[in-house]
Amino acid sequence: MSPEKTEGQQKVNESVEQKKEHTEKIDFKMVTFALAGKEYGIDIMNVKEIARASKFTYVPNAAPFVRGVYNLRGDIISIIDLRTMFHLPAERKGEDILESLIILKVDDNVFGVIVDSIDKVIGVSSANIQPPHPIFGDINVKYIKGIIENNGKLYIILNIEKLFTKEEEIKSEKNIAPVALSEQALEKEQSNYVINESNTTDLVANFIKETLYTYKHFAVTPVNETWFNARYEEWKSIKKNQDLQLKEASEADEFLSTFFSPYTSALWADEYAQAVINALPDLNQKIINVWNPGCGKGYETYSFACVLKKRYPDARIKIWANDSDLLAISMAPNMIFMVDDVPEIYKEFMIKGKNGWTFVQSIRDSIFFEFHDVLNSNPLPPLDMIIARDTVSFLSPVEQKRLLVDFGERTKRQAFLMLGLHERMPLDGWKEMTTHQVVLYAKSE
Amino acid sequence: MRVEYINPFVESAFNVMKEVLQTNVRRGELYLKSTSMPVMGVAAIVGLAGDVEGRVLFDMEKNTALAIASVMNGEELTAMDDLVKATITELANMITAQAVTKLHELGFRFDLTPPAIFTGDNMEISNHEVEALIVPMETPYGKVEINVAIRERG
């Protein structure tokens, strides 16, 4: 075997491996950092920001791992030294030397942790996270979510939620110790307890929110909060307050089952199409530019195209329909129907082909189906209308905000936005004109 | 990027590479990429104009480029000389031209610009406001990434 050939084979192996890495879904991002020479990670959803700071204000009588409090742009947060907390050697730097801080957010508490150095953000597939081995020395196994390998390095992923409750435990342990407790401390402990009590239901709700995001990438935000709260109450009565948590993807599906707008992944039925027609306001434009992010298989786009044709027969309609699911959208441009499946309203826009019924050329020409990720930029002309049913909710909270702001920036002065049945526009600048089945907003200055 | 554009590029990349290399070529999973991207070492670029504007970028490592050029020329090439560059440019041209022909049959009018080739280490290509479709092709000589960014003329 010639050396060149072996090299070639090696290349193949390498590229096959690379490919494997590509196809793995990156669904867990973590901020990595070092403590006493070892690598650790924290779920990025818990990380508010990273910072460098020094000169923490010392708090008397605090646990040894509490370095003090710090004024973070007006908010007073407590600073915890993770190294002391885990009994790792910590180099005590001078007053003026900046420490690396990760600002964490757990529920509504914001606090900072000191680490040796912050590395970077790594995206991994949560399926590859291995459970911690019981003989991990430095840190109690309880506080480890798992171990993951990335680029030849092993990262220990900390369970921040658990860690934070540990802090409370330690505090109360300290209180039990024969140290004279000030009345204030006692009071504080009691009030803490009361808060915890009243939060128990919220904890379950928060847990459900997190699982929805993990399994379905559904993020509860002001866009869909109203629905979530109602559904949560409903869920409690369905489950009779037992076993509320979603333990697997099928349960998350069940929880979400009432979320979707009517006729998702199907042509809109006559009655719903008529409701949309009635909800749409008069427009004088000659050309109507529409954006349909998250069009999926394209049913929604075709339905909306026909609805617009009926509502504005004289206007030229152009719809840019995007989806980041290549398999779903690749079938969209050449969709074929059996005529029995098709609601009456679409029949005038269809013709019979060899294999079944398709939409006429004028409808098909009005739609551009694009393989596109809404989070990447894509040039579009100024828009008259946006239809995004059940798209926004399936982005991360930050991405949701970005897309909603984008909606405002990409539209003309007079423009309309249609969201999913259980979604609401939380940002200013949009006036709601929802009818019972159609969630519609008009842009207002 | 319009769904209709995807298949012509994927198919012609597959067909042309399989034919000129006389070997098995495997297509990897397609995906989208935004903003700047590192270049592996050799990048051939073909511009597109017409109904649309955009470009197709063929990205590979230097060793892959040398191996492919060796096979296509039927002789052992070891240095990044003019012949190697011309060969890689020609490969880029063949693939893009075949894709454009297919698109033409579907009713889309595209024109090509003459290809250009870039070589060097630690290069990065930034396209502002353009999202690219990546078609990874795996050959026995290494990976060739075909990076297609096309947008409608606004």
Coordinates of C-alpha atoms in Angstrom, one line a residue:
Chain A
M1 CA 0.0 0.0 0.0
S2 CA 1.5 3.3 -1.0
P3 CA 1.9 5.9 1.7
E4 CA -0.3 8.3 -0.3
K5 CA -3.2 5.9 -0.2
T6 CA -3.0 5.4 3.6
E7 CA -3.0 9.1 3.9
G8 CA -6.1 9.2 1.7
Q9 CA -7.8 6.7 3.9
Q10 CA -6.9 8.5 7.0
K11 CA -8.5 11.5 5.5
V12 CA -11.7 9.6 4.8
N13 CA -11.8 8.5 8.4
E14 CA -11.2 12.0 9.6
S15 CA -13.9 13.4 7.4
V16 CA -16.4 10.7 8.4
E17 CA -15.7 11.6 12.0
Q18 CA -16.2 15.3 11.2
K19 CA -19.4 14.4 9.6
K20 CA -20.6 12.6 12.7
E21 CA -19.9 15.7 14.6
H22 CA -21.9 17.8 12.2
T23 CA -25.0 15.6 12.3
E24 CA -25.1 15.6 16.0
K25 CA -27.6 18.2 17.2
I26 CA -26.1 20.9 19.3
D27 CA -28.8 21.6 21.8
F28 CA -26.8 22.3 25.0
K29 CA -24.6 25.3 25.3
M30 CA -22.3 25.9 28.3
V31 CA -19.9 28.4 29.5
T32 CA -16.6 26.7 30.4
F33 CA -14.2 27.8 33.0
A34 CA -11.3 26.4 35.1
L35 CA -11.1 25.7 38.8
A36 CA -7.7 24.5 40.1
G37 CA -6.6 23.4 36.7
K38 CA -9.8 21.4 35.8
E39 CA -12.4 22.3 33.3
Y40 CA -16.0 22.9 34.2
G41 CA -19.1 24.0 32.4
I42 CA -22.3 25.7 33.4
D43 CA -25.5 25.7 31.3
I44 CA -25.6 28.9 29.4
M45 CA -29.3 29.4 30.3
N46 CA -28.1 30.1 33.9
V47 CA -25.5 32.5 32.9
K48 CA -26.4 36.2 32.8
E49 CA -23.1 37.5 31.8
I50 CA -19.4 37.3 32.6
A51 CA -17.4 40.1 34.1
R52 CA -14.2 41.0 35.8
A53 CA -14.2 42.8 39.1
S54 CA -12.4 43.3 42.4
K55 CA -12.9 45.1 45.7
F56 CA -15.8 43.2 46.9
T57 CA -17.5 44.5 50.0
Y58 CA -16.8 42.1 52.9
V59 CA -19.9 40.9 54.7
P60 CA -19.4 39.9 58.4
N61 CA -20.6 36.6 59.6
A62 CA -21.2 35.2 56.1
A63 CA -20.2 31.7 55.1
P64 CA -16.5 31.4 54.3
F65 CA -17.2 30.9 50.6
V66 CA -19.1 34.2 50.4
R67 CA -16.5 36.7 49.3
G68 CA -18.8 39.7 49.8
V69 CA -21.2 41.7 47.8
Y70 CA -20.6 43.7 44.7
N71 CA -22.4 46.5 43.0
L72 CA -23.1 45.4 39.5
R73 CA -24.4 48.5 37.7
G74 CA -26.6 49.4 40.5
D75 CA -27.7 45.9 41.6
I76 CA -26.1 44.5 44.7
I77 CA -25.2 40.9 44.2
S78 CA -23.5 38.4 46.4
I79 CA -20.2 37.0 45.3
I80 CA -19.3 33.4 45.9
D81 CA -15.9 31.9 45.6
L82 CA -16.5 28.5 43.9
R83 CA -13.0 27.4 44.8
T84 CA -13.5 27.9 48.5
M85 CA -16.9 26.4 48.2
F86 CA -15.4 23.2 46.7
H87 CA -12.4 23.3 49.0
L88 CA -10.0 23.8 46.1
P89 CA -6.9 25.8 46.5
A90 CA -7.6 29.4 45.7
E91 CA -5.0 32.0 45.1
R92 CA -5.8 35.0 47.2
K93 CA -5.2 37.9 44.9
G94 CA -4.5 41.4 46.0
E95 CA -7.3 43.9 46.5
D96 CA -6.8 45.5 43.2
I97 CA -6.4 42.4 41.0
L98 CA -9.5 41.7 39.0
E99 CA -11.2 38.3 39.5
S100 CA -13.0 36.4 36.8
L101 CA -16.7 36.4 37.6
I102 CA -19.6 34.5 36.1
I103 CA -22.9 36.2 36.9
L104 CA -25.5 33.5 37.3
K105 CA -29.2 33.7 37.4
V106 CA -31.2 31.0 39.1
D107 CA -34.9 31.7 39.3
D108 CA -34.9 35.3 40.3
N109 CA -31.7 35.4 42.2
V110 CA -28.7 36.9 40.6
F111 CA -25.3 36.2 42.1
G112 CA -21.7 36.1 41.0
V113 CA -19.2 33.2 41.3
I114 CA -15.4 33.6 41.2
V115 CA -13.5 31.2 39.1
D116 CA -9.8 30.9 38.1
S117 CA -10.4 31.7 34.4
I118 CA -13.3 31.7 32.0
D119 CA -12.7 29.9 28.8
K120 CA -15.4 30.1 26.2
V121 CA -18.9 28.9 25.2
I122 CA -19.1 25.4 23.8
G123 CA -22.1 23.9 22.1
V124 CA -22.6 20.1 22.6
S125 CA -25.3 17.5 22.1
S126 CA -27.0 16.9 25.4
A127 CA -27.3 13.2 24.3
N128 CA -23.6 12.9 24.8
I129 CA -23.6 14.1 28.4
Q130 CA -22.5 11.2 30.6
P131 CA -23.7 10.8 34.2
P132 CA -21.1 11.6 36.8
H133 CA -19.2 8.8 38.3
P134 CA -19.8 8.3 42.0
I135 CA -16.1 8.6 42.9
F136 CA -15.6 12.1 41.8
G137 CA -13.4 13.6 44.5
D138 CA -13.5 17.4 44.6
I139 CA -17.1 18.1 44.2
N140 CA -20.0 16.2 45.6
V141 CA -21.7 14.1 42.9
K142 CA -25.1 15.7 43.7
Y143 CA -23.9 19.0 42.2
I144 CA -22.7 17.5 39.0
K145 CA -25.1 17.3 36.1
G146 CA -22.7 15.2 34.0
I147 CA -19.5 15.0 32.1
I148 CA -19.0 15.8 28.5
E149 CA -16.1 15.4 26.1
N150 CA -15.4 18.2 23.7
N151 CA -12.3 18.6 21.5
G152 CA -10.3 16.1 23.6
K153 CA -11.1 17.8 26.9
L154 CA -13.4 16.6 29.6
Y155 CA -15.8 19.1 31.1
I156 CA -17.6 18.7 34.4
I157 CA -21.1 20.3 34.1
L158 CA -22.2 21.7 37.3
N159 CA -25.8 21.6 38.4
I160 CA -26.3 25.2 39.4
E161 CA -29.8 24.9 40.6
K162 CA -28.7 22.2 43.1
L163 CA -25.6 24.2 44.1
F164 CA -27.7 27.2 44.9
T165 CA -30.0 25.3 47.2
K166 CA -27.0 23.8 48.8
E167 CA -26.0 27.2 49.8
E168 CA -29.3 27.6 51.6
E169 CA -28.8 24.3 53.3
I170 CA -25.4 25.3 54.5
K171 CA -26.7 28.5 55.9
S172 CA -29.4 26.7 57.9
E173 CA -26.8 24.2 59.0
K174 CA -24.7 27.1 60.3
N175 CA -27.8 28.4 62.0
I176 CA -28.2 25.1 63.9
A177 CA -24.7 25.3 65.1
P178 CA -24.3 26.7 68.6
V179 CA -23.7 30.1 67.5
A180 CA -25.9 32.7 69.0
L181 CA -28.3 33.7 66.3
S182 CA -29.3 37.3 66.0
E183 CA -33.0 37.8 65.8
Q184 CA -32.6 39.3 62.4
A185 CA -31.0 36.2 61.0
L186 CA -33.8 34.1 62.4
E187 CA -36.3 36.3 60.8
K188 CA -34.5 36.1 57.6
E189 CA -34.5 32.4 57.7
Q190 CA -38.2 32.3 58.3
S191 CA -39.0 34.6 55.5
N192 CA -36.8 32.6 53.2
Y193 CA -38.8 29.6 54.1
V194 CA -42.1 31.3 53.4
I195 CA -40.8 32.4 50.0
N196 CA -39.8 28.8 49.2
E197 CA -43.2 27.5 50.3
S198 CA -45.1 29.9 48.1
N199 CA -42.7 29.1 45.2
T200 CA -43.2 25.4 45.2
T201 CA -45.9 25.6 42.5
D202 CA -43.8 28.0 40.5
L203 CA -40.9 25.6 40.8
V204 CA -43.0 22.9 39.1
A205 CA -44.1 25.5 36.5
N206 CA -40.5 26.5 35.9
F207 CA -39.5 22.9 35.6
I208 CA -42.2 22.4 32.9
K209 CA -41.0 25.5 31.1
E210 CA -37.5 24.1 31.1
T211 CA -38.5 20.7 29.9
L212 CA -40.6 22.2 27.1
Y213 CA -37.5 24.0 26.0
T214 CA -35.3 20.9 26.2
Y215 CA -37.7 18.6 24.4
K216 CA -39.5 20.8 22.0
H217 CA -37.4 24.0 22.0
F218 CA -40.5 25.8 23.1
A219 CA -39.6 28.8 25.2
V220 CA -42.2 30.4 27.5
T221 CA -41.9 34.2 27.2
P222 CA -44.4 37.0 27.2
V223 CA -45.3 35.9 23.6
N224 CA -47.1 32.8 24.9
E225 CA -47.2 33.3 28.7
T226 CA -51.0 33.7 28.8
W227 CA -51.5 30.4 27.1
F228 CA -48.9 28.7 29.3
N229 CA -50.5 29.8 32.5
A230 CA -53.9 28.7 31.4
R231 CA -52.6 25.4 30.1
Y232 CA -50.7 24.9 33.4
E233 CA -53.9 25.3 35.4
E234 CA -55.6 22.9 32.9
W235 CA -52.7 20.5 33.2
K236 CA -53.1 20.5 37.0
S237 CA -56.7 19.5 36.7
I238 CA -56.1 16.9 34.1
K239 CA -53.3 15.3 36.2
K240 CA -55.2 15.9 39.4
N241 CA -52.2 17.7 40.8
Q242 CA -50.1 14.5 40.6
D243 CA -47.0 14.0 38.5
L244 CA -47.2 17.4 36.9
Q245 CA -43.7 17.3 35.5
L246 CA -43.0 16.3 31.9
K247 CA -40.7 13.3 32.0
E248 CA -40.4 12.6 28.3
A249 CA -40.9 14.1 24.9
S250 CA -44.3 12.5 24.5
E251 CA -45.5 14.3 27.6
A252 CA -44.1 17.6 26.3
D253 CA -46.0 16.9 23.1
E254 CA -49.2 16.3 25.1
F255 CA -48.7 19.5 27.1
L256 CA -48.2 21.5 23.9
S257 CA -51.1 19.8 22.0
T258 CA -53.4 22.7 22.7
F259 CA -50.9 25.4 21.6
F260 CA -50.9 25.0 17.9
S261 CA -53.0 27.2 15.6
P262 CA -55.8 25.8 13.6
Y263 CA -54.8 23.8 10.5
T264 CA -51.1 23.5 11.2
S265 CA -49.6 21.2 8.5
A266 CA -52.8 21.2 6.5
L267 CA -54.6 23.6 4.1
W268 CA -56.8 25.9 6.0
A269 CA -60.5 24.8 6.0
D270 CA -63.0 27.1 4.3
E271 CA -64.3 28.5 7.6
Y272 CA -60.9 29.4 8.9
A273 CA -59.8 30.9 5.6
Q274 CA -62.9 33.0 5.6
A275 CA -62.2 34.1 9.1
V276 CA -58.8 35.3 8.0
I277 CA -60.3 37.1 4.9
N278 CA -62.7 38.9 7.2
A279 CA -60.0 39.9 9.6
L280 CA -57.7 41.4 7.0
P281 CA -58.1 45.2 6.6
D282 CA -58.5 47.1 3.3
L283 CA -55.2 47.8 1.5
N284 CA -54.5 50.1 -1.5
Q285 CA -51.1 48.8 -2.4
K286 CA -50.5 47.5 -5.9
I287 CA -47.9 45.1 -4.6
I288 CA -48.2 43.3 -1.3
N289 CA -45.0 41.9 0.1
V290 CA -45.4 39.1 2.7
W291 CA -42.9 37.3 4.8
N292 CA -43.8 33.8 6.2
P293 CA -40.9 32.7 8.4
G294 CA -41.3 29.1 9.6
C295 CA -43.5 28.0 6.8
G296 CA -42.8 24.3 7.4
K297 CA -44.2 22.1 4.6
G298 CA -45.8 25.1 2.9
Y299 CA -49.5 24.4 3.6
E300 CA -49.8 27.7 5.5
T301 CA -48.1 29.6 2.7
Y302 CA -50.4 28.3 0.0
S303 CA -53.5 28.8 2.1
F304 CA -52.4 32.4 2.9
A305 CA -51.6 33.1 -0.8
C306 CA -55.1 32.0 -1.8
V307 CA -56.6 34.0 1.0
L308 CA -54.7 37.1 -0.1
K309 CA -55.7 36.6 -3.7
K310 CA -59.3 36.5 -2.7
R311 CA -59.1 39.4 -0.4
Y312 CA -57.0 41.7 -2.7
P313 CA -57.8 40.4 -6.2
D314 CA -56.1 43.4 -7.9
A315 CA -52.8 43.4 -6.0
R316 CA -49.7 41.6 -7.0
I317 CA -48.8 39.3 -4.1
K318 CA -45.3 38.1 -3.3
I319 CA -44.6 35.8 -0.4
W320 CA -41.2 34.9 0.9
A321 CA -41.6 31.7 2.8
N322 CA -38.7 30.4 4.9
D323 CA -37.9 27.4 6.9
S324 CA -34.7 25.9 8.3
D325 CA -36.0 22.4 8.0
L326 CA -34.7 21.3 4.6
L327 CA -36.7 18.1 4.4
A328 CA -40.0 19.9 5.1
I329 CA -39.5 22.8 2.8
S330 CA -38.0 21.0 -0.2
M331 CA -41.3 19.4 -1.0
A332 CA -43.2 22.7 -0.8
P333 CA -42.6 24.1 -4.3
N334 CA -44.1 21.1 -6.0
M335 CA -46.9 20.1 -3.6
I336 CA -49.6 17.7 -5.1
F337 CA -53.1 17.2 -3.7
M338 CA -55.8 14.7 -4.1
V339 CA -58.8 16.8 -4.9
D340 CA -61.0 15.3 -2.3
D341 CA -58.6 16.6 0.4
V342 CA -58.9 20.2 -0.8
P343 CA -61.4 22.6 0.8
E344 CA -63.7 24.3 -1.6
I345 CA -62.1 27.7 -1.4
Y346 CA -58.9 26.6 -3.1
K347 CA -60.4 24.8 -6.0
E348 CA -60.5 27.9 -8.3
F349 CA -56.7 28.2 -7.8
M350 CA -55.9 24.6 -8.7
I351 CA -55.4 22.6 -11.9
K352 CA -55.2 18.9 -12.5
G353 CA -51.8 17.5 -13.4
K354 CA -50.5 14.1 -14.1
N355 CA -50.3 12.9 -10.5
G356 CA -52.9 15.0 -8.8
W357 CA -53.9 18.6 -8.3
T358 CA -51.5 21.4 -7.9
F359 CA -51.8 25.1 -7.5
V360 CA -51.9 27.2 -10.6
Q361 CA -48.8 28.9 -11.9
S362 CA -49.9 32.4 -10.8
I363 CA -50.1 31.2 -7.1
R364 CA -46.9 29.3 -7.3
D365 CA -45.1 32.2 -8.9
S366 CA -46.2 34.4 -6.1
I367 CA -44.3 32.3 -3.5
F368 CA -40.6 32.0 -3.0
F369 CA -39.8 29.1 -0.8
E370 CA -36.4 29.5 0.8
F371 CA -34.2 27.3 2.8
H372 CA -33.3 29.9 5.4
D373 CA -32.7 30.2 9.1
V374 CA -34.5 33.3 10.5
L375 CA -31.6 34.0 12.8
N376 CA -29.3 34.6 9.8
S377 CA -29.7 37.7 7.9
N378 CA -31.6 37.6 4.6
P379 CA -32.4 40.5 2.4
L380 CA -36.1 41.2 2.0
P381 CA -37.9 44.1 0.5
P382 CA -40.0 46.3 3.0
L383 CA -42.9 44.2 4.0
D384 CA -46.7 44.8 4.1
M385 CA -47.5 41.7 6.0
I386 CA -45.9 39.1 8.2
I387 CA -47.4 35.7 8.9
A388 CA -45.6 33.8 11.6
R389 CA -47.9 31.3 13.3
D390 CA -46.3 29.3 16.0
T391 CA -42.8 30.2 14.8
V392 CA -41.6 32.7 17.4
S393 CA -42.4 30.5 20.4
F394 CA -39.9 27.8 19.2
L395 CA -36.9 30.1 19.4
S396 CA -34.8 30.8 22.5
P397 CA -36.0 33.9 24.5
V398 CA -33.2 36.1 23.1
E399 CA -33.9 35.0 19.6
Q400 CA -37.6 35.6 20.0
K401 CA -36.9 39.2 21.1
R402 CA -34.5 39.7 18.1
L403 CA -37.1 38.3 15.6
L404 CA -39.9 40.5 17.1
V405 CA -37.7 43.6 16.8
D406 CA -36.9 42.5 13.3
F407 CA -40.6 42.3 12.5
G408 CA -40.9 46.0 13.3
E409 CA -37.8 46.9 11.3
R410 CA -38.6 45.0 8.2
T411 CA -42.1 46.3 7.8
K412 CA -43.4 49.4 6.1
R413 CA -45.2 52.1 8.1
Q414 CA -48.6 50.5 7.5
A415 CA -48.2 46.8 8.0
F416 CA -49.9 43.8 9.6
L417 CA -48.6 40.9 11.6
M418 CA -50.4 37.6 12.1
L419 CA -49.2 35.4 14.9
G420 CA -50.3 31.9 16.2
L421 CA -53.6 31.5 17.9
H422 CA -52.0 31.5 21.4
E423 CA -49.2 34.0 20.7
R424 CA -49.2 37.7 21.5
M425 CA -46.9 40.5 20.5
P426 CA -45.3 41.8 23.7
L427 CA -43.4 44.7 22.1
D428 CA -44.8 48.3 21.7
G429 CA -45.6 49.7 18.4
W430 CA -48.2 47.1 17.4
K431 CA -52.0 47.5 17.9
E432 CA -54.0 44.4 18.4
M433 CA -57.0 43.8 16.1
T434 CA -57.5 40.1 16.9
T435 CA -60.8 38.4 16.1
H436 CA -61.6 35.2 17.8
Q437 CA -59.6 32.8 15.6
V438 CA -57.1 35.2 14.0
V439 CA -54.4 36.9 16.0
L440 CA -53.6 40.1 14.0
Y441 CA -51.7 43.2 14.8
A442 CA -51.4 46.5 12.9
K443 CA -48.2 48.5 13.1
S444 CA -48.8 51.8 14.9
E445 CA -46.3 54.7 15.2
Chain B
M1 CA -31.9 30.6 -0.5
R2 CA -34.7 29.4 -2.8
V3 CA -35.5 25.7 -2.4
E4 CA -35.4 25.3 -6.2
Y5 CA -31.7 26.2 -6.4
I6 CA -30.5 23.6 -3.9
N7 CA -30.9 20.4 -5.9
P8 CA -29.1 21.5 -9.1
F9 CA -26.0 22.4 -7.1
V10 CA -26.0 19.3 -5.0
E11 CA -26.6 17.0 -8.1
S12 CA -24.0 18.6 -10.3
A13 CA -21.4 18.7 -7.6
F14 CA -22.0 15.0 -7.0
N15 CA -22.0 14.1 -10.7
V16 CA -19.0 16.1 -11.8
M17 CA -16.8 15.1 -8.9
K18 CA -17.7 11.4 -9.3
E19 CA -16.9 11.6 -13.0
V20 CA -13.6 13.5 -12.9
L21 CA -12.3 11.6 -9.9
Q22 CA -13.5 8.2 -11.1
T23 CA -14.3 7.2 -7.5
N24 CA -17.0 7.2 -4.9
V25 CA -18.1 10.5 -3.6
R26 CA -20.4 10.9 -0.6
R27 CA -22.5 13.9 0.1
G28 CA -22.7 15.1 3.7
E29 CA -25.6 16.7 5.5
L30 CA -26.6 20.1 4.1
Y31 CA -26.7 23.1 6.4
L32 CA -26.8 26.8 6.6
K33 CA -24.1 29.1 7.7
S34 CA -24.0 32.9 8.2
T35 CA -21.3 35.6 8.4
S36 CA -17.7 34.8 8.2
M37 CA -16.2 31.4 7.7
P38 CA -12.7 30.1 7.8
V39 CA -11.3 28.7 4.5
M40 CA -9.4 25.4 4.7
G41 CA -6.5 26.6 2.5
V42 CA -7.7 26.6 -1.2
A43 CA -10.8 28.4 -2.3
A44 CA -12.1 28.7 -5.8
I45 CA -14.9 31.2 -6.3
V46 CA -17.4 31.6 -9.1
G47 CA -19.7 34.6 -9.2
L48 CA -23.3 34.4 -10.3
A49 CA -25.4 37.1 -11.9
G50 CA -28.6 37.4 -13.8
D51 CA -32.0 37.1 -12.1
V52 CA -30.0 36.6 -8.9
E53 CA -26.7 37.7 -7.4
G54 CA -24.4 35.5 -5.5
R55 CA -21.4 33.2 -5.6
V56 CA -20.3 29.6 -5.3
L57 CA -17.2 28.9 -3.2
F58 CA -15.3 25.6 -3.4
D59 CA -13.3 25.1 -0.2
M60 CA -10.7 22.4 0.5
E61 CA -7.4 21.7 2.1
K62 CA -4.2 22.1 0.2
N63 CA -3.5 18.4 0.2
T64 CA -7.0 17.7 -1.1
A65 CA -6.5 20.2 -3.9
L66 CA -3.2 18.6 -4.8
A67 CA -4.6 15.0 -4.8
I68 CA -7.6 16.0 -6.9
A69 CA -5.5 17.9 -9.4
S70 CA -3.2 14.9 -9.6
V71 CA -6.0 12.6 -10.4
M72 CA -7.6 15.0 -12.9
N73 CA -4.3 15.4 -14.7
G74 CA -3.2 11.8 -14.5
E75 CA 0.2 12.8 -13.0
E76 CA 1.7 13.3 -9.6
L77 CA 1.6 16.9 -8.6
T78 CA 3.2 18.0 -5.3
A79 CA 3.3 21.8 -5.4
M80 CA 0.7 24.4 -5.6
D81 CA 1.7 25.5 -9.1
D82 CA -0.2 27.0 -12.0
L83 CA -1.4 23.7 -13.2
V84 CA -2.9 22.7 -9.9
K85 CA -4.7 26.1 -9.6
A86 CA -6.0 25.9 -13.2
T87 CA -7.3 22.4 -12.5
I88 CA -9.2 23.3 -9.3
T89 CA -10.5 26.4 -11.1
E90 CA -11.7 24.2 -13.9
L91 CA -13.4 21.8 -11.5
A92 CA -15.3 24.8 -9.9
N93 CA -16.2 26.0 -13.3
M94 CA -17.5 22.6 -14.4
I95 CA -19.7 22.1 -11.4
T96 CA -21.1 25.6 -11.4
A97 CA -21.8 25.5 -15.1
Q98 CA -23.6 22.2 -14.9
A99 CA -25.7 23.6 -12.1
V100 CA -26.5 26.7 -14.0
T101 CA -27.5 24.6 -17.0
K102 CA -29.9 22.6 -14.9
L103 CA -31.4 25.8 -13.4
H104 CA -31.8 27.2 -16.9
E105 CA -33.9 24.2 -17.8
L106 CA -36.1 25.0 -14.8
G107 CA -36.5 28.5 -16.1
F108 CA -34.0 30.5 -14.0
R109 CA -31.5 32.7 -15.8
F110 CA -28.1 32.7 -14.2
D111 CA -24.8 34.0 -15.7
L112 CA -21.3 33.0 -14.5
T113 CA -18.3 35.2 -13.9
P114 CA -14.8 33.7 -14.6
P115 CA -13.6 31.8 -11.6
A116 CA -10.9 33.0 -9.3
I117 CA -8.7 31.0 -6.9
F118 CA -7.4 31.9 -3.5
T119 CA -4.7 30.0 -1.6
G120 CA -3.1 30.6 1.7
D121 CA -3.3 29.7 5.4
N122 CA -5.7 31.1 8.0
M123 CA -7.9 32.8 5.5
E124 CA -11.5 33.8 6.4
I125 CA -14.2 34.9 4.0
S126 CA -16.8 37.4 5.3
N127 CA -20.0 38.1 3.4
H128 CA -22.2 40.7 5.0
E129 CA -25.9 39.9 5.1
V130 CA -25.6 36.7 3.2
E131 CA -26.5 33.2 4.3
A132 CA -24.7 30.4 2.7
L133 CA -25.8 26.8 2.0
I134 CA -23.0 24.3 2.7
V135 CA -22.8 21.1 0.6
P136 CA -20.1 19.0 2.1
M137 CA -18.7 16.4 -0.3
E138 CA -16.5 13.6 1.0
T139 CA -14.0 12.1 -1.4
P140 CA -11.2 9.7 -0.7
Y141 CA -8.8 12.6 -1.1
G142 CA -10.4 14.7 1.5
K143 CA -13.4 17.0 2.0
V144 CA -14.6 19.6 -0.4
E145 CA -17.1 22.1 0.9
I146 CA -19.3 23.8 -1.6
N147 CA -20.6 27.0 -0.2
V148 CA -23.5 28.6 -2.2
A149 CA -24.8 32.0 -1.4
I150 CA -27.5 33.3 -3.8
R151 CA -30.0 36.0 -3.3
E152 CA -32.8 37.5 -5.5
R153 CA -32.0 40.8 -7.0
G154 CA -34.0 43.2 -4.9

